[in-house]
Amino acid sequence: MNLFKKNIFENIKKLDQKKQKKIAVAQELGKMFIHSPSKFILDSMALFTQSKSFEANSVLGNSRLNQLGLHRFRVQFAAQMAAQRRSKLAKFIHPADVENFQKNGFIFRENFLAAEEFSQLKQELLTTPLDTRETLQGDTVTRRMALDGKTLKHMPVTRQFLHSAKWRNLLNYVASFKVQPISYLQVIFSHVRKAKADPQTNLHSDTFHPSAKAWLFLEDVAEDEGPFVYVPGSHLLNPARLNWEQQKSEAITAKTDVMTRRGSFRVSESEILELGYAKPQAFAVKANTLVIADTYGFHARAKSLKPSVRIELWAYARRNPFVPWLGGDPLSLPFLKSNLVPLYWSGLDFMEKKFQRNNPWKKVGNKRATDPAVLTSK
């Protein structure tokens, strides 16, 4: 009888807490609306989208709302939706890949392509001059080369690979959608100048929800040449991670590092162990190795211990995490899917010219992947 009374009391207490929380949320939203109605309406529209920036969105970045669980709710709901979508996509890939992904947060395949097919793909990618942009971060240059519809007309091997079910089904599963990925030939030049370390060497989560990035390495990557690093199992949302997410969202201020303010949370190795995850794993790999990772999981680029060059076919895919359906990606519309990279670059150029917003991706002309880096100084 006493246990029965205790349970009733606890349930009443929980209901009261939920009621108080709803009242507090309504009061905070009301204050924001009164202060700036138009901005409040615009920022509120981003709540159920992939928007992630705490500094650019007054609702997402409101510390009081995050204390009341806003960011926590978005993280948890997005994870639940991704799990439901992946359960429907699992039938399109090998059960071993599903099992390994569920455990680790990535799919790892050595000798992904047949030797002859890989040789032809590599030859085509490394010898074809492509429209190229570069960005300089710390001591590292990242080069991205457009693999758009116009380019792929002259690259039949690459076009066939990017359209193959073998590639797309794996990427779809990790992304949790039937996606239209954005694909590049990417080159990482380490130690091009004396400067601070590349910020991408800090362990981080890309955003608050599951998403996918893929690397097909075209050349061997040694342990001392800045390999990709991933924390196995960190794509899983355990209670400790959920509490950590909330604490991070509450603590963001103007002094917080810029990438965290923009929604890409940084994490230390000691925090990773406290969250119950394994130690980071570095992917020193042979050429023709494929890695597709959920970049909600913590990852980074390891620091290269010497000047080095890493060349890979690279793709990423990210969609609104709150929609329940698998297909219907707007980016898959005929005109868009053939011009994703040129449209993205043109958009950055426009924003720089019109609104003086710095475009980090600088034009460097048509280049081959093996050409030296251009942006070695600012």
mmCIF file of C-alpha atoms in Angstrom, residues 22 30 47 100 111 144 197-198 211 224 230 233 247 257 269 271 296 303 348 360:
data_model
loop_
_atom_site.group_PDB
_atom_site.id
_atom_site.type_symbol
_atom_site.label_atom_id
_atom_site.label_comp_id
_atom_site.label_asym_id
_atom_site.label_seq_id
_atom_site.Cartn_x
_atom_site.Cartn_y
_atom_site.Cartn_z
ATOM 1 C CA LYS A 22 5.515 23.989 -20.412
ATOM 2 C CA GLY A 30 6.450 35.044 -25.400
ATOM 3 C CA LEU A 47 13.227 24.232 -35.147
ATOM 4 C CA ASN A 100 29.349 -3.317 -37.889
ATOM 5 C CA ASN A 111 39.561 -3.572 -51.438
ATOM 6 C CA ARG A 144 38.031 20.202 -53.444
ATOM 7 C CA ALA A 197 47.384 23.158 -36.405
ATOM 8 C CA ASP A 198 44.478 22.436 -38.724
ATOM 9 C CA SER A 211 24.507 12.351 -41.163
ATOM 10 C CA ASP A 224 51.832 9.718 -39.459
ATOM 11 C CA TYR A 230 36.678 8.101 -35.421
ATOM 12 C CA GLY A 233 30.255 3.768 -30.900
ATOM 13 C CA GLN A 247 25.178 20.919 -20.756
ATOM 14 C CA ASP A 257 34.868 28.439 -29.659
ATOM 15 C CA GLU A 269 39.619 12.675 -25.287
ATOM 16 C CA GLU A 271 35.351 13.596 -22.089
ATOM 17 C CA TYR A 296 27.168 12.749 -35.426
ATOM 18 C CA LYS A 303 47.657 15.537 -37.002
ATOM 19 C CA LEU A 348 29.300 31.450 -51.626
ATOM 20 C CA PRO A 360 36.740 30.374 -47.527
#
